[in-house]
């Protein structure tokens, strides 16, 4: 009981820090688009095998990729798992070079039995990361030079509660995860004209906030091939979801002396920010609990997901609309 209490206290402490974890787990200009970098949703054992999990079933590890796997544990086992990640990045465009080091706590999960045929898991894991910082010197149509930089941070997370039930001879099990899907994604574009306190610079900011419920369903079947070998097949399904979201777009001008003026602000709620239908199939073969072979297949209908909000972000951050609005501020103030 004392060991369990210590684990629960450690879990609570780590959970309080996870709101910061998704802010600096990556640094890549490619995360400027879409959700950012989609996270690997498997835990340590699955990641060591390339991120598989739909067909994995082990009483010694937590596998949130298929909620049907929780019930394989015995009634006296308590599992606690957390992971950290690190990233070294080198970027070179032929002129500029950039080197970044990123890392933080990434996921945490608990798993415990409720009955000899029922088990539960609770945890938090990332869905995507956004992190970038790059820029270049620009010249407008009047030949005026200014520096333009782009910054992004945030990501989406999944706080889940899962339940699994063995429904036939420890061979066939079903399970489901109910997740609280949340996160913030922020994009900023700076246009720096000069360091003079009388000269106005410009900033355009887009912030997307997501808060909603997410469901995942799974089933697994294990068939013994011999006393020491068995094969497990698993199927998972996550339905398409139009998420509750708030999108805030602001444009402001400011001086290096600290003076600022809001040029425009717009807030849009539930304009369209979807996660697609997701269907996964996996299989694993285990021999003597020493050798495991596994493979997964995942199909997601991204082409049918609504990205209205993301289209607004991309249009504003990187399109003509942003360039014209920033340019209008610079041209009005400078010229």
PDB file of N, CA and C in Angstrom, residues 169-214:
ATOM      1  N   UNK A 169     -12.879 -16.628 -21.777  1.00  0.00           N
ATOM      2  CA  UNK A 169     -11.745 -17.501 -21.507  1.00  0.00           C
ATOM      3  C   UNK A 169     -10.366 -16.832 -21.606  1.00  0.00           C
ATOM      4  N   UNK A 170     -10.268 -15.591 -21.232  1.00  0.00           N
ATOM      5  CA  UNK A 170      -8.993 -14.866 -21.330  1.00  0.00           C
ATOM      6  C   UNK A 170      -8.460 -14.821 -22.761  1.00  0.00           C
ATOM      7  N   UNK A 171      -9.347 -15.020 -23.716  1.00  0.00           N
ATOM      8  CA  UNK A 171      -8.938 -14.971 -25.123  1.00  0.00           C
ATOM      9  C   UNK A 171      -9.519 -13.756 -25.847  1.00  0.00           C
ATOM     10  N   UNK A 172     -10.778 -13.475 -25.570  1.00  0.00           N
ATOM     11  CA  UNK A 172     -11.464 -12.381 -26.256  1.00  0.00           C
ATOM     12  C   UNK A 172     -11.762 -11.271 -25.259  1.00  0.00           C
ATOM     13  N   UNK A 173     -11.342 -10.074 -25.575  1.00  0.00           N
ATOM     14  CA  UNK A 173     -11.557  -8.926 -24.692  1.00  0.00           C
ATOM     15  C   UNK A 173     -11.958  -7.702 -25.498  1.00  0.00           C
ATOM     16  N   UNK A 174     -12.680  -6.815 -24.848  1.00  0.00           N
ATOM     17  CA  UNK A 174     -13.090  -5.554 -25.453  1.00  0.00           C
ATOM     18  C   UNK A 174     -12.733  -4.427 -24.497  1.00  0.00           C
ATOM     19  N   UNK A 175     -12.610  -3.232 -25.022  1.00  0.00           N
ATOM     20  CA  UNK A 175     -12.266  -2.095 -24.184  1.00  0.00           C
ATOM     21  C   UNK A 175     -12.587  -0.776 -24.849  1.00  0.00           C
ATOM     22  N   UNK A 176     -12.566   0.281 -24.051  1.00  0.00           N
ATOM     23  CA  UNK A 176     -12.844   1.624 -24.572  1.00  0.00           C
ATOM     24  C   UNK A 176     -12.089   2.651 -23.738  1.00  0.00           C
ATOM     25  N   UNK A 177     -11.653   3.714 -24.397  1.00  0.00           N
ATOM     26  CA  UNK A 177     -11.064   4.878 -23.738  1.00  0.00           C
ATOM     27  C   UNK A 177     -11.987   6.075 -23.916  1.00  0.00           C
ATOM     28  N   UNK A 178     -12.211   6.793 -22.838  1.00  0.00           N
ATOM     29  CA  UNK A 178     -12.887   8.089 -22.904  1.00  0.00           C
ATOM     30  C   UNK A 178     -11.832   9.136 -22.599  1.00  0.00           C
ATOM     31  N   UNK A 179     -11.579  10.017 -23.553  1.00  0.00           N
ATOM     32  CA  UNK A 179     -10.497  10.973 -23.389  1.00  0.00           C
ATOM     33  C   UNK A 179     -10.964  12.411 -23.393  1.00  0.00           C
ATOM     34  N   UNK A 180     -10.302  13.216 -22.579  1.00  0.00           N
ATOM     35  CA  UNK A 180     -10.506  14.669 -22.617  1.00  0.00           C
ATOM     36  C   UNK A 180      -9.425  15.246 -23.515  1.00  0.00           C
ATOM     37  N   UNK A 181      -9.832  15.727 -24.666  1.00  0.00           N
ATOM     38  CA  UNK A 181      -8.921  16.214 -25.698  1.00  0.00           C
ATOM     39  C   UNK A 181      -8.752  17.717 -25.511  1.00  0.00           C
ATOM     40  N   UNK A 182      -7.517  18.179 -25.276  1.00  0.00           N
ATOM     41  CA  UNK A 182      -7.328  19.589 -24.982  1.00  0.00           C
ATOM     42  C   UNK A 182      -5.960  20.054 -25.467  1.00  0.00           C
ATOM     43  N   UNK A 183      -5.824  21.360 -25.576  1.00  0.00           N
ATOM     44  CA  UNK A 183      -4.536  21.925 -25.956  1.00  0.00           C
ATOM     45  C   UNK A 183      -4.677  23.285 -26.603  1.00  0.00           C
ATOM     46  N   UNK A 184      -3.569  23.972 -26.729  1.00  0.00           N
ATOM     47  CA  UNK A 184      -3.477  25.269 -27.397  1.00  0.00           C
ATOM     48  C   UNK A 184      -2.393  25.212 -28.460  1.00  0.00           C
ATOM     49  N   UNK A 185      -2.675  25.779 -29.616  1.00  0.00           N
ATOM     50  CA  UNK A 185      -1.682  25.924 -30.679  1.00  0.00           C
ATOM     51  C   UNK A 185      -1.583  27.406 -31.010  1.00  0.00           C
ATOM     52  N   UNK A 186      -0.375  27.934 -30.925  1.00  0.00           N
ATOM     53  CA  UNK A 186      -0.183  29.372 -31.142  1.00  0.00           C
ATOM     54  C   UNK A 186       0.833  29.616 -32.243  1.00  0.00           C
ATOM     55  N   UNK A 187       0.462  30.488 -33.179  1.00  0.00           N
ATOM     56  CA  UNK A 187       1.355  30.921 -34.260  1.00  0.00           C
ATOM     57  C   UNK A 187       1.508  32.435 -34.185  1.00  0.00           C
ATOM     58  N   UNK A 188       2.742  32.906 -34.353  1.00  0.00           N
ATOM     59  CA  UNK A 188       3.004  34.347 -34.336  1.00  0.00           C
ATOM     60  C   UNK A 188       3.907  34.724 -35.502  1.00  0.00           C
ATOM     61  N   UNK A 189       3.606  35.865 -36.103  1.00  0.00           N
ATOM     62  CA  UNK A 189       4.421  36.411 -37.187  1.00  0.00           C
ATOM     63  C   UNK A 189       4.825  37.833 -36.819  1.00  0.00           C
ATOM     64  N   UNK A 190       6.151  38.069 -36.746  1.00  0.00           N
ATOM     65  CA  UNK A 190       6.674  39.384 -36.403  1.00  0.00           C
ATOM     66  C   UNK A 190       7.274  40.033 -37.651  1.00  0.00           C
ATOM     67  N   UNK A 191       7.017  41.323 -37.801  1.00  0.00           N
ATOM     68  CA  UNK A 191       7.698  42.125 -38.823  1.00  0.00           C
ATOM     69  C   UNK A 191       8.422  43.245 -38.102  1.00  0.00           C
ATOM     70  N   UNK A 192       9.751  43.169 -38.076  1.00  0.00           N
ATOM     71  CA  UNK A 192      10.568  44.105 -37.315  1.00  0.00           C
ATOM     72  C   UNK A 192      11.185  45.101 -38.290  1.00  0.00           C
ATOM     73  N   UNK A 193      10.780  46.352 -38.146  1.00  0.00           N
ATOM     74  CA  UNK A 193      11.230  47.401 -39.066  1.00  0.00           C
ATOM     75  C   UNK A 193      12.530  48.026 -38.593  1.00  0.00           C
ATOM     76  N   UNK A 194      12.637  48.302 -37.301  1.00  0.00           N
ATOM     77  CA  UNK A 194      13.846  48.922 -36.768  1.00  0.00           C
ATOM     78  C   UNK A 194      13.805  48.967 -35.264  1.00  0.00           C
ATOM     79  N   UNK A 195      14.889  49.437 -34.660  1.00  0.00           N
ATOM     80  CA  UNK A 195      15.000  49.493 -33.206  1.00  0.00           C
ATOM     81  C   UNK A 195      14.635  50.860 -32.651  1.00  0.00           C
ATOM     82  N   UNK A 196      14.388  51.843 -33.494  1.00  0.00           N
ATOM     83  CA  UNK A 196      14.007  53.186 -33.051  1.00  0.00           C
ATOM     84  C   UNK A 196      12.676  53.132 -32.325  1.00  0.00           C
ATOM     85  N   UNK A 197      12.581  53.771 -31.160  1.00  0.00           N
ATOM     86  CA  UNK A 197      11.360  53.710 -30.363  1.00  0.00           C
ATOM     87  C   UNK A 197      10.184  54.394 -31.057  1.00  0.00           C
ATOM     88  N   UNK A 198      10.440  55.229 -32.050  1.00  0.00           N
ATOM     89  CA  UNK A 198       9.369  55.902 -32.785  1.00  0.00           C
ATOM     90  C   UNK A 198       8.902  55.102 -33.991  1.00  0.00           C
ATOM     91  N   UNK A 199       9.568  54.002 -34.278  1.00  0.00           N
ATOM     92  CA  UNK A 199       9.218  53.184 -35.431  1.00  0.00           C
ATOM     93  C   UNK A 199       8.352  52.013 -34.971  1.00  0.00           C
ATOM     94  N   UNK A 200       7.243  51.814 -35.654  1.00  0.00           N
ATOM     95  CA  UNK A 200       6.329  50.738 -35.291  1.00  0.00           C
ATOM     96  C   UNK A 200       6.698  49.431 -35.982  1.00  0.00           C
ATOM     97  N   UNK A 201       6.748  48.376 -35.194  1.00  0.00           N
ATOM     98  CA  UNK A 201       6.850  47.027 -35.713  1.00  0.00           C
ATOM     99  C   UNK A 201       5.451  46.392 -35.659  1.00  0.00           C
ATOM    100  N   UNK A 202       5.326  45.208 -36.222  1.00  0.00           N
ATOM    101  CA  UNK A 202       3.998  44.590 -36.288  1.00  0.00           C
ATOM    102  C   UNK A 202       4.073  43.127 -35.848  1.00  0.00           C
ATOM    103  N   UNK A 203       2.981  42.664 -35.258  1.00  0.00           N
ATOM    104  CA  UNK A 203       2.870  41.266 -34.857  1.00  0.00           C
ATOM    105  C   UNK A 203       1.460  40.772 -35.162  1.00  0.00           C
ATOM    106  N   UNK A 204       1.394  39.607 -35.749  1.00  0.00           N
ATOM    107  CA  UNK A 204       0.114  38.955 -36.011  1.00  0.00           C
ATOM    108  C   UNK A 204       0.106  37.617 -35.268  1.00  0.00           C
ATOM    109  N   UNK A 205      -0.923  37.391 -34.464  1.00  0.00           N
ATOM    110  CA  UNK A 205      -0.973  36.223 -33.603  1.00  0.00           C
ATOM    111  C   UNK A 205      -2.253  35.443 -33.831  1.00  0.00           C
ATOM    112  N   UNK A 206      -2.125  34.108 -33.916  1.00  0.00           N
ATOM    113  CA  UNK A 206      -3.273  33.210 -34.037  1.00  0.00           C
ATOM    114  C   UNK A 206      -3.187  32.164 -32.933  1.00  0.00           C
ATOM    115  N   UNK A 207      -4.236  32.065 -32.139  1.00  0.00           N
ATOM    116  CA  UNK A 207      -4.269  31.101 -31.050  1.00  0.00           C
ATOM    117  C   UNK A 207      -5.492  30.205 -31.190  1.00  0.00           C
ATOM    118  N   UNK A 208      -5.266  28.906 -31.216  1.00  0.00           N
ATOM    119  CA  UNK A 208      -6.338  27.925 -31.324  1.00  0.00           C
ATOM    120  C   UNK A 208      -6.416  27.124 -30.032  1.00  0.00           C
ATOM    121  N   UNK A 209      -7.572  27.158 -29.399  1.00  0.00           N
ATOM    122  CA  UNK A 209      -7.800  26.437 -28.144  1.00  0.00           C
ATOM    123  C   UNK A 209      -8.821  25.341 -28.373  1.00  0.00           C
ATOM    124  N   UNK A 210      -8.495  24.123 -27.967  1.00  0.00           N
ATOM    125  CA  UNK A 210      -9.373  22.965 -28.171  1.00  0.00           C
ATOM    126  C   UNK A 210      -9.718  22.345 -26.827  1.00  0.00           C
ATOM    127  N   UNK A 211     -11.005  22.063 -26.614  1.00  0.00           N
ATOM    128  CA  UNK A 211     -11.490  21.374 -25.421  1.00  0.00           C
ATOM    129  C   UNK A 211     -12.655  20.486 -25.835  1.00  0.00           C
ATOM    130  N   UNK A 212     -12.515  19.154 -25.728  1.00  0.00           N
ATOM    131  CA  UNK A 212     -13.607  18.270 -26.138  1.00  0.00           C
ATOM    132  C   UNK A 212     -13.373  16.854 -25.614  1.00  0.00           C
ATOM    133  N   UNK A 213     -14.320  15.967 -25.891  1.00  0.00           N
ATOM    134  CA  UNK A 213     -14.262  14.571 -25.486  1.00  0.00           C
ATOM    135  C   UNK A 213     -13.939  13.705 -26.709  1.00  0.00           C
ATOM    136  N   UNK A 214     -13.082  12.695 -26.508  1.00  0.00           N
ATOM    137  CA  UNK A 214     -12.654  11.813 -27.581  1.00  0.00           C
ATOM    138  C   UNK A 214     -12.872  10.367 -27.150  1.00  0.00           C
TER     139      UNK A 214
END
